[in-house]
Amino acid sequence: RKPAGSLPTLEIYDTEEGTGAQLPPWLRTTSYSGVVGRENEALFVAARQFEGGRAVVFVQPLDKHWTDQLFERWRMIVRISSRATRNDSGDTKINFEDNALKDVFGDNVGRNIIWGDITELTDWNTGKELTNRSLFMLIVNPPSNLFSYYFGTSAGEYFKILASIIAGIATLLMAMYFVAALFAAVLIFSISRAVNRIEKGTRAVERGDFSYRIKMKRHNQLGAMAMSFDRMTESIGSLLASVTEKERLQSEIAIAATIQRNLLPKEGPTFNGVSFSAHFEPTTSIGGDYYDVFNLDKSRLAVAIGDVSGHGLSTGLVMAMVKAAITTLVEEGADETSLFHRLNELVFRSTERRAFMTLAFTIFDLDRRTIRHTNAGHLYPYLLRRGAQAPISIESPSLPLGVRANLTTYAVEMELHEGDAIVYLSDGIVEAQDENGEPLGFEQLESLLAAYTEASPSVIRDAILDAVAQHSGTRPADDDRTVMIVKFDSLRTAIVEAEALETAPALV
């Protein structure tokens, strides 16, 4: 007989009442409890064997009646796919009816517990496990059901009490957090205010304003530090007030020397495949030598080297003036003739004692592979080329800048080969004298350069400086010494890199 409260779809089979004839043979002889697959439906089956060969089997289909009862009693949502099939590789494909999952994921995500379960099925006809089909159940269960399952039917009250305790603890912790945050904010504000005032003081000292006073009370270590800072600035201010005029002048000269060195480029061209090295050594604090590097466009670069006659502050001022003028003219795109003409006017007009300046200016076109050199009385640069027996002098005769009101210059153009290195020197290198007054000379210098046609710019630079040092010995330099070397290691790499920078999108 059907138990009270059973579902209308419950099936009962009894071998003594004739319904057992509908059972497959294995259920008539076997006690069994599990999930069985019959055609396209899944069944809960419980079979019991009794003495005398009697078998009673209860079969409950996992149908809509069953899922509706779960929802009514426990608010549990269950969706079933008994058509979960497997392919030959063992992967399972789950099939649900249309719109079967809408009420599962609608309002339940984040509120109820959702999980899936795969159960193997026993074949209704044979009693053997089905190898090509499984049962998949998608289950939505309220947390209160699980809480009641694990902790009993009265767990709801305990859950409310526990939730209240947790809420109280959370509120207490939040209150403590806000109190701690408020205390930390006050402390941080106090410290940051003191630190900011001290920082303003250090910035004022950095600017040279030693009259600045922090004026903080000595409540803590920061206050003591501020008071020490005020005493320090006061002492420094008094000390500076007592410095003599000679010391002030020396300081200004040292600053001017630093500025002059900063005017000279610290790095060479930005083209990959082009290496660069330079050395500047003035005889006094401020020298008259000058060199510079310009990136004209994606395939052209230029270098300049010059030497102002004389020594000291006046030569440094002329050098700085010419440096600024060359930079402006190059940025304006002036050609070599205009550049040298305007520089000659500047030097001629700006020096009362008719000081002059030598200048060499070279443009390297990496695309056309040419060297275009213009000179105004400077030492001719040397071209070191692979396979050449001796360095090649790039000759372009002309008077220095500032000698006459009008200046005529000539540009020399040569081919640029892979691996070429161009060496620029000031006359302080060639005219370096030993203890007997004998200069280093061009012959010894050219013999040295002939052995370094394959070397890097830094190696060539060091070799020249070592030769000058060995030749001069302990005798101090009589003139500024400047060396600049540019080498074209890979013209292809330099051009490709320049084109890539030219075509790269601008960053805004």
Coordinates of C-alpha atoms in Angstrom, one line a residue:
R1 CA 0.0 0.0 0.0
K2 CA 1.1 3.6 -0.6
P3 CA 2.4 5.3 2.5
A4 CA 0.5 8.3 3.7
G5 CA 1.7 11.5 2.2
S6 CA 3.3 9.7 -0.7
L7 CA 3.4 11.4 -4.2
P8 CA 0.9 10.3 -6.8
T9 CA 3.6 9.1 -9.1
L10 CA 5.0 6.6 -6.6
E11 CA 5.1 3.1 -8.1
I12 CA 4.8 -0.1 -5.9
Y13 CA 5.5 -3.6 -7.3
D14 CA 4.8 -6.9 -5.4
T15 CA 5.6 -10.3 -6.9
E16 CA 2.7 -11.9 -4.9
E17 CA 0.1 -9.6 -6.3
G18 CA 1.0 -9.8 -9.9
T19 CA 2.6 -6.4 -10.3
G20 CA 6.0 -8.0 -10.0
A21 CA 5.7 -9.3 -13.5
Q22 CA 6.5 -5.7 -14.7
L23 CA 9.8 -5.8 -12.9
P24 CA 13.1 -6.6 -14.6
P25 CA 14.5 -10.0 -13.5
W26 CA 17.3 -8.5 -11.4
L27 CA 15.0 -6.5 -9.2
R28 CA 12.9 -9.7 -8.4
T29 CA 15.9 -11.4 -6.9
T30 CA 18.1 -8.5 -5.5
S31 CA 17.7 -6.2 -2.6
Y32 CA 18.7 -2.7 -3.9
S33 CA 18.5 0.9 -3.0
G34 CA 19.7 3.6 -5.4
V35 CA 19.1 5.7 -8.5
V36 CA 18.0 3.9 -11.7
G37 CA 17.7 5.1 -15.2
R38 CA 14.6 4.0 -17.2
E39 CA 14.5 5.3 -20.7
N40 CA 14.8 9.1 -20.3
E41 CA 13.8 9.3 -16.6
A42 CA 15.6 8.9 -13.3
L43 CA 14.0 6.8 -10.5
F44 CA 14.6 6.3 -6.8
V45 CA 14.3 2.5 -6.3
A46 CA 14.2 0.5 -3.1
A47 CA 13.8 -3.3 -3.5
R48 CA 13.6 -5.8 -0.7
Q49 CA 13.6 -9.6 -0.8
F50 CA 11.6 -11.7 1.7
E51 CA 11.5 -15.4 2.6
G52 CA 9.7 -17.5 0.1
G53 CA 11.0 -15.5 -2.8
R54 CA 8.7 -12.5 -2.4
A55 CA 10.0 -9.1 -3.7
V56 CA 8.6 -5.7 -3.0
V57 CA 9.9 -2.7 -4.9
F58 CA 9.1 1.0 -4.4
V59 CA 9.8 3.3 -7.4
Q60 CA 9.6 7.1 -7.1
P61 CA 10.3 9.0 -10.4
L62 CA 12.4 12.2 -9.9
D63 CA 9.7 14.2 -11.7
K64 CA 8.0 17.6 -11.3
H65 CA 5.8 16.2 -8.4
W66 CA 9.0 15.4 -6.5
T67 CA 10.7 18.7 -7.1
D68 CA 7.5 20.7 -6.3
Q69 CA 7.3 18.8 -3.0
L70 CA 10.9 19.8 -2.1
F71 CA 10.1 23.4 -2.8
E72 CA 6.9 23.4 -0.8
R73 CA 8.4 21.8 2.2
W74 CA 11.9 23.1 2.3
R75 CA 12.0 26.0 -0.3
M76 CA 14.6 23.8 -2.1
I77 CA 14.8 24.2 -5.9
V78 CA 16.0 21.2 -7.8
R79 CA 16.5 20.9 -11.6
I80 CA 17.3 17.5 -13.1
S81 CA 18.9 16.4 -16.3
S82 CA 18.8 12.7 -16.8
R83 CA 20.2 13.2 -20.2
A84 CA 23.7 13.9 -19.0
T85 CA 25.6 11.9 -21.7
R86 CA 29.2 11.0 -22.0
N87 CA 31.4 10.8 -25.1
D88 CA 34.2 8.3 -25.7
S89 CA 36.8 10.5 -24.0
G90 CA 34.8 10.5 -20.8
D91 CA 33.6 14.1 -21.0
T92 CA 30.0 14.7 -19.8
K93 CA 27.5 16.9 -21.7
I94 CA 24.5 18.1 -19.6
N95 CA 21.2 18.9 -21.2
F96 CA 18.4 20.8 -19.6
E97 CA 15.0 21.7 -20.9
D98 CA 14.5 25.2 -22.2
N99 CA 14.0 27.9 -19.5
A100 CA 14.7 25.3 -16.8
L101 CA 17.5 27.3 -15.2
K102 CA 16.0 30.8 -15.1
D103 CA 14.5 30.4 -11.6
V104 CA 17.7 28.8 -10.4
F105 CA 20.0 31.7 -11.1
G106 CA 17.4 34.5 -10.9
D107 CA 17.4 35.8 -7.4
N108 CA 19.3 33.0 -5.7
V109 CA 22.9 34.0 -6.5
G110 CA 24.4 35.4 -3.4
R111 CA 21.4 34.6 -1.2
N112 CA 21.1 30.8 -1.3
I113 CA 23.6 27.9 -1.7
I114 CA 23.8 26.5 -5.2
W115 CA 25.7 23.4 -6.2
G116 CA 25.5 20.6 -8.7
D117 CA 25.7 16.8 -8.2
I118 CA 26.4 14.0 -10.7
T119 CA 25.1 10.5 -9.8
E120 CA 25.8 7.4 -11.7
L121 CA 22.7 5.5 -12.9
T122 CA 21.9 1.8 -12.8
D123 CA 20.2 0.4 -15.9
W124 CA 16.5 -0.5 -15.2
N125 CA 16.6 -3.5 -17.5
T126 CA 20.0 -5.1 -16.7
G127 CA 20.9 -3.8 -13.2
K128 CA 24.3 -2.7 -14.5
E129 CA 25.8 0.8 -14.4
L130 CA 25.0 2.9 -17.4
T131 CA 28.3 4.0 -19.1
N132 CA 26.8 6.6 -21.5
R133 CA 24.4 8.4 -19.2
S134 CA 24.4 10.0 -15.7
L135 CA 22.0 12.0 -13.6
F136 CA 22.8 15.6 -12.9
M137 CA 20.9 17.6 -10.3
L138 CA 21.3 21.4 -9.9
I139 CA 20.3 22.2 -6.3
V140 CA 19.4 25.5 -4.7
N141 CA 19.2 25.2 -0.9
P142 CA 18.5 28.1 1.6
P143 CA 21.2 28.3 4.3
S144 CA 18.6 27.8 7.0
N145 CA 18.0 24.3 5.7
L146 CA 21.6 23.3 6.0
F147 CA 21.9 25.0 9.4
S148 CA 18.9 22.9 10.6
Y149 CA 20.3 19.8 9.1
Y150 CA 23.6 20.0 10.9
F151 CA 22.4 21.6 14.2
G152 CA 18.8 20.5 14.6
T153 CA 15.4 22.0 14.1
S154 CA 15.8 24.6 16.8
A155 CA 19.0 25.9 15.2
G156 CA 17.1 28.9 13.8
E157 CA 16.9 30.5 17.2
Y158 CA 20.6 29.8 17.8
F159 CA 21.3 31.2 14.5
K160 CA 19.5 34.5 15.3
I161 CA 21.4 34.7 18.7
L162 CA 24.7 34.0 17.0
A163 CA 24.0 36.6 14.3
S164 CA 23.1 39.1 17.0
I165 CA 26.4 38.4 18.9
I166 CA 28.4 38.7 15.7
A167 CA 26.6 42.0 14.8
G168 CA 27.4 43.3 18.3
I169 CA 31.0 42.3 18.1
A170 CA 31.3 43.8 14.6
T171 CA 29.7 47.1 15.9
L172 CA 32.1 47.2 18.8
L173 CA 35.1 46.5 16.5
M174 CA 33.9 49.2 14.1
A175 CA 33.6 51.7 17.0
M176 CA 37.1 50.8 18.2
Y177 CA 38.4 51.1 14.7
F178 CA 37.0 54.6 14.3
V179 CA 38.4 55.6 17.7
A180 CA 41.8 54.3 16.7
A181 CA 41.6 55.9 13.3
L182 CA 40.7 59.2 14.9
F183 CA 43.7 58.9 17.2
A184 CA 46.0 58.0 14.4
A185 CA 44.6 60.9 12.3
V186 CA 45.4 63.4 15.0
L187 CA 48.8 61.9 15.6
I188 CA 49.6 61.8 11.8
F189 CA 48.4 65.4 11.5
S190 CA 50.6 66.5 14.3
I191 CA 53.6 64.7 12.9
S192 CA 53.0 65.7 9.3
R193 CA 52.6 69.4 10.3
A194 CA 55.9 69.4 12.1
V195 CA 57.6 67.5 9.3
N196 CA 56.2 70.0 6.7
R197 CA 57.5 72.9 8.7
I198 CA 60.9 71.3 8.9
E199 CA 60.8 70.5 5.2
K200 CA 60.0 74.1 4.4
G201 CA 63.0 75.1 6.4
T202 CA 65.3 72.7 4.6
R203 CA 64.0 74.0 1.3
A204 CA 64.6 77.6 2.4
V205 CA 68.2 76.6 3.3
E206 CA 68.6 74.9 0.0
R207 CA 67.6 78.1 -1.7
G208 CA 70.2 80.0 0.4
D209 CA 67.7 81.7 2.7
F210 CA 69.3 81.2 6.1
S211 CA 67.0 83.7 7.8
Y212 CA 64.1 81.2 7.9
R213 CA 63.1 80.0 11.3
I214 CA 60.7 77.1 12.1
K215 CA 59.7 78.4 15.5
M216 CA 58.3 75.3 17.1
K217 CA 57.9 74.6 20.8
R218 CA 59.9 71.7 22.3
H219 CA 57.1 69.3 23.0
N220 CA 58.8 66.3 21.5
Q221 CA 61.8 65.2 19.5
L222 CA 60.5 66.9 16.4
G223 CA 60.3 70.2 18.3
A224 CA 63.9 69.7 19.6
M225 CA 65.0 69.0 16.0
A226 CA 63.3 72.2 14.8
M227 CA 65.0 74.3 17.5
S228 CA 68.3 72.8 16.6
F229 CA 67.6 73.6 13.0
D230 CA 66.9 77.3 13.9
R231 CA 70.2 77.5 15.8
M232 CA 72.0 75.9 12.9
T233 CA 70.6 78.4 10.3
E234 CA 71.4 81.3 12.6
S235 CA 75.0 80.1 13.0
I236 CA 75.3 79.6 9.2
G237 CA 73.9 83.0 8.5
S238 CA 76.4 84.6 10.9
L239 CA 79.2 82.6 9.4
L240 CA 78.3 83.7 5.8
A241 CA 78.1 87.3 6.9
S242 CA 81.7 87.1 8.0
V243 CA 83.0 85.5 4.8
T244 CA 85.5 87.8 2.9
E245 CA 85.1 89.1 -0.6
K246 CA 87.8 86.8 -1.8
E247 CA 86.1 83.7 -0.6
R248 CA 82.8 85.0 -2.1
L249 CA 84.5 85.4 -5.5
Q250 CA 86.1 82.0 -5.3
S251 CA 82.7 80.5 -4.6
E252 CA 81.1 82.3 -7.5
I253 CA 84.0 81.0 -9.8
A254 CA 83.4 77.5 -8.6
I255 CA 79.7 77.8 -9.3
A256 CA 80.5 79.2 -12.7
A257 CA 82.8 76.2 -13.4
T258 CA 80.0 73.8 -12.3
I259 CA 77.6 75.5 -14.6
Q260 CA 80.1 75.4 -17.5
R261 CA 80.5 71.6 -17.0
N262 CA 76.8 71.2 -16.9
L263 CA 76.5 73.0 -20.3
L264 CA 78.6 70.3 -21.9
P265 CA 76.6 67.2 -22.9
K266 CA 76.9 64.2 -20.6
E267 CA 75.5 61.8 -23.2
G268 CA 76.1 61.3 -26.8
P269 CA 73.7 60.9 -29.7
T270 CA 70.4 59.0 -29.1
F271 CA 70.9 56.8 -32.2
N272 CA 71.5 53.1 -31.5
G273 CA 74.5 51.9 -33.5
V274 CA 76.3 55.2 -32.8
S275 CA 78.7 55.4 -29.8
F276 CA 80.2 58.5 -28.2
S277 CA 82.9 59.5 -25.7
A278 CA 84.3 62.8 -24.6
H279 CA 86.7 64.3 -22.1
F280 CA 87.0 68.0 -20.9
E281 CA 89.9 69.1 -18.7
P282 CA 90.3 72.9 -18.2
T283 CA 93.6 74.3 -17.0
T284 CA 91.8 76.7 -14.6
S285 CA 88.4 76.5 -12.8
I286 CA 86.7 77.9 -16.0
G287 CA 87.9 76.7 -19.4
G288 CA 87.4 78.0 -22.9
D289 CA 86.9 74.6 -24.7
Y290 CA 83.5 73.6 -25.9
Y291 CA 81.8 70.6 -27.5
D292 CA 78.2 69.6 -28.2
V293 CA 76.0 67.0 -29.8
F294 CA 72.7 67.6 -31.7
N295 CA 70.1 65.2 -33.0
L296 CA 68.9 67.0 -36.1
D297 CA 66.2 64.6 -37.3
K298 CA 65.6 60.9 -37.7
S299 CA 68.7 60.3 -39.8
R300 CA 71.0 63.2 -39.2
L301 CA 73.1 64.2 -36.2
A302 CA 75.7 67.0 -35.7
V303 CA 78.7 67.6 -33.5
A304 CA 80.6 70.8 -32.6
I305 CA 83.9 71.5 -30.9
G306 CA 85.5 74.8 -30.2
D307 CA 88.2 76.6 -28.3
V308 CA 88.1 80.2 -27.1
S309 CA 91.4 82.0 -26.9
G310 CA 92.7 82.8 -23.4
H311 CA 91.7 81.4 -20.0
G312 CA 89.5 82.3 -17.1
L313 CA 86.1 83.7 -16.5
S314 CA 85.9 85.8 -19.7
T315 CA 86.6 82.8 -21.9
G316 CA 84.0 80.8 -20.1
L317 CA 81.4 83.6 -20.7
V318 CA 82.2 83.6 -24.4
M319 CA 82.0 79.8 -24.5
A320 CA 78.5 79.9 -22.8
M321 CA 77.4 82.6 -25.2
V322 CA 78.5 80.6 -28.3
K323 CA 76.9 77.5 -26.8
A324 CA 73.5 79.2 -26.5
A325 CA 73.8 80.7 -29.9
I326 CA 74.7 77.4 -31.6
T327 CA 71.8 75.6 -29.9
T328 CA 69.4 78.3 -31.0
L329 CA 70.6 78.3 -34.6
V330 CA 70.6 74.6 -34.9
E331 CA 67.1 74.4 -33.6
E332 CA 66.0 77.0 -36.1
G333 CA 67.5 74.9 -38.9
A334 CA 70.2 77.3 -40.0
D335 CA 72.7 75.9 -42.6
E336 CA 76.4 75.9 -42.0
T337 CA 77.1 79.1 -43.8
S338 CA 74.5 81.1 -41.9
L339 CA 75.5 79.5 -38.7
F340 CA 79.2 80.4 -39.0
H341 CA 78.4 83.9 -40.3
R342 CA 76.1 84.8 -37.4
L343 CA 78.5 83.2 -34.8
N344 CA 81.4 85.2 -36.3
E345 CA 79.4 88.4 -35.9
L346 CA 78.5 87.5 -32.3
V347 CA 82.1 86.8 -31.3
F348 CA 83.5 89.8 -33.2
R349 CA 80.9 92.2 -31.6
S350 CA 81.0 90.9 -28.1
T351 CA 84.8 90.8 -27.3
E352 CA 86.6 94.2 -26.8
R353 CA 90.1 92.8 -27.0
R354 CA 89.2 90.9 -30.1
A355 CA 89.3 87.5 -28.6
F356 CA 88.7 84.8 -31.2
M357 CA 87.3 81.2 -31.1
T358 CA 88.0 78.2 -33.2
L359 CA 85.0 76.0 -34.2
A360 CA 84.5 72.8 -36.1
F361 CA 81.0 71.7 -37.0
T362 CA 80.1 68.3 -38.7
I363 CA 76.8 66.9 -39.9
F364 CA 76.5 63.1 -40.3
D365 CA 73.7 61.9 -42.6
L366 CA 73.1 58.3 -41.7
D367 CA 70.6 57.8 -44.6
R368 CA 72.9 59.2 -47.3
R369 CA 76.0 58.0 -45.4
T370 CA 77.9 61.3 -45.8
I371 CA 80.1 63.4 -43.6
R372 CA 79.8 67.2 -44.1
H373 CA 82.4 69.2 -42.2
T374 CA 82.9 72.9 -41.8
N375 CA 85.8 74.4 -39.9
A376 CA 86.8 77.8 -38.6
G377 CA 90.4 77.6 -37.5
H378 CA 90.0 74.5 -35.4
L379 CA 92.3 71.5 -35.5
Y380 CA 91.3 69.2 -38.3
P381 CA 89.4 66.1 -37.0
Y382 CA 90.8 62.6 -37.8
L383 CA 88.8 59.9 -39.6
L384 CA 89.7 56.4 -38.4
R385 CA 88.6 53.9 -41.0
R386 CA 88.9 50.1 -41.1
G387 CA 91.7 49.0 -43.4
A388 CA 93.3 52.5 -43.6
Q389 CA 97.0 52.6 -42.8
A390 CA 96.8 56.0 -41.2
P391 CA 94.2 58.3 -39.8
I392 CA 92.6 60.6 -42.5
S393 CA 92.6 64.3 -41.7
I394 CA 89.4 66.1 -42.7
E395 CA 90.8 69.4 -43.9
S396 CA 88.7 72.6 -44.3
P397 CA 90.9 75.7 -43.8
S398 CA 89.4 79.0 -42.6
L399 CA 90.0 81.8 -40.1
P400 CA 88.7 81.5 -36.5
L401 CA 85.6 83.3 -35.4
G402 CA 85.9 86.9 -34.3
V403 CA 89.2 87.7 -36.2
R404 CA 87.4 89.7 -38.9
A405 CA 84.0 91.2 -39.3
N406 CA 83.4 88.9 -42.3
L407 CA 84.2 85.2 -42.4
T408 CA 84.4 82.8 -45.3
T409 CA 84.1 79.1 -44.6
Y410 CA 84.1 75.9 -46.8
A411 CA 82.3 72.7 -46.2
V412 CA 84.0 69.4 -47.0
E413 CA 81.8 66.3 -47.8
M414 CA 83.0 62.7 -47.5
E415 CA 81.5 59.2 -47.5
L416 CA 80.5 57.7 -44.2
H417 CA 81.4 54.0 -43.9
E418 CA 80.3 51.3 -41.4
G419 CA 82.7 51.3 -38.4
D420 CA 84.1 54.9 -39.1
A421 CA 85.3 56.8 -36.0
I422 CA 85.9 60.6 -36.0
V423 CA 88.3 62.0 -33.5
Y424 CA 88.0 65.7 -32.5
L425 CA 90.8 67.4 -30.4
S426 CA 91.6 70.8 -28.9
D427 CA 95.1 72.2 -29.4
G428 CA 95.8 71.5 -25.7
I429 CA 96.3 67.8 -26.7
V430 CA 98.7 68.3 -29.5
E431 CA 100.6 71.1 -27.7
A432 CA 101.0 69.2 -24.4
Q433 CA 104.7 69.6 -23.4
D434 CA 107.0 67.4 -21.5
E435 CA 109.4 68.7 -18.9
N436 CA 111.9 69.9 -21.6
G437 CA 109.2 71.9 -23.4
E438 CA 108.8 69.4 -26.3
P439 CA 105.2 69.2 -27.5
L440 CA 103.4 65.9 -28.2
G441 CA 103.0 66.9 -31.9
F442 CA 100.9 65.6 -34.7
E443 CA 103.2 62.8 -35.8
Q444 CA 103.2 61.0 -32.5
L445 CA 99.4 61.5 -32.2
E446 CA 98.7 60.1 -35.7
S447 CA 100.9 57.1 -35.0
L448 CA 98.9 56.4 -31.9
L449 CA 95.5 56.8 -33.7
A450 CA 96.6 54.4 -36.5
A451 CA 96.7 51.5 -34.0
Y452 CA 93.1 52.1 -32.8
T453 CA 91.0 52.0 -36.0
E454 CA 88.9 49.1 -34.6
A455 CA 88.6 50.4 -31.0
S456 CA 85.6 51.9 -29.2
P457 CA 85.4 55.6 -28.5
S458 CA 86.1 55.2 -24.8
V459 CA 89.3 53.1 -25.6
I460 CA 90.5 55.7 -28.1
R461 CA 89.9 58.5 -25.6
D462 CA 91.8 56.7 -22.8
A463 CA 94.7 55.9 -25.2
I464 CA 95.0 59.6 -26.1
L465 CA 94.8 60.8 -22.5
D466 CA 97.3 58.2 -21.4
A467 CA 99.7 59.2 -24.1
V468 CA 99.4 62.9 -23.1
A469 CA 99.9 62.0 -19.4
Q470 CA 103.0 59.9 -20.1
H471 CA 104.4 62.6 -22.4
S472 CA 103.8 65.5 -19.9
G473 CA 104.8 63.7 -16.8
T474 CA 104.6 66.0 -13.8
R475 CA 104.3 69.2 -15.9
P476 CA 100.9 70.9 -15.5
A477 CA 98.8 71.6 -18.6
D478 CA 99.3 74.9 -20.3
D479 CA 95.9 74.8 -22.1
D480 CA 92.5 73.2 -21.9
R481 CA 92.4 69.6 -23.1
T482 CA 89.3 68.3 -24.9
V483 CA 88.8 65.0 -26.7
M484 CA 85.6 63.9 -28.5
I485 CA 85.1 60.7 -30.5
V486 CA 82.0 59.6 -32.4
K487 CA 81.9 56.1 -33.9
F488 CA 79.3 54.6 -36.2
D489 CA 79.2 50.9 -35.2
S490 CA 76.1 50.0 -37.1
L491 CA 74.5 52.4 -39.6
R492 CA 71.6 50.0 -40.3
T493 CA 70.7 49.8 -36.6
A494 CA 70.9 53.6 -36.2
I495 CA 68.6 54.3 -39.2
V496 CA 66.0 51.6 -38.2
E497 CA 65.9 52.8 -34.6
A498 CA 65.5 56.4 -35.7
E499 CA 62.6 55.5 -38.1
A500 CA 60.9 53.5 -35.3
L501 CA 61.1 56.6 -33.0
E502 CA 59.8 58.8 -35.8
T503 CA 56.7 56.5 -36.6
A504 CA 55.9 55.6 -32.9
P505 CA 52.6 57.1 -31.7
A506 CA 52.9 60.1 -29.5
L507 CA 52.0 59.7 -25.8
V508 CA 49.5 62.3 -24.5

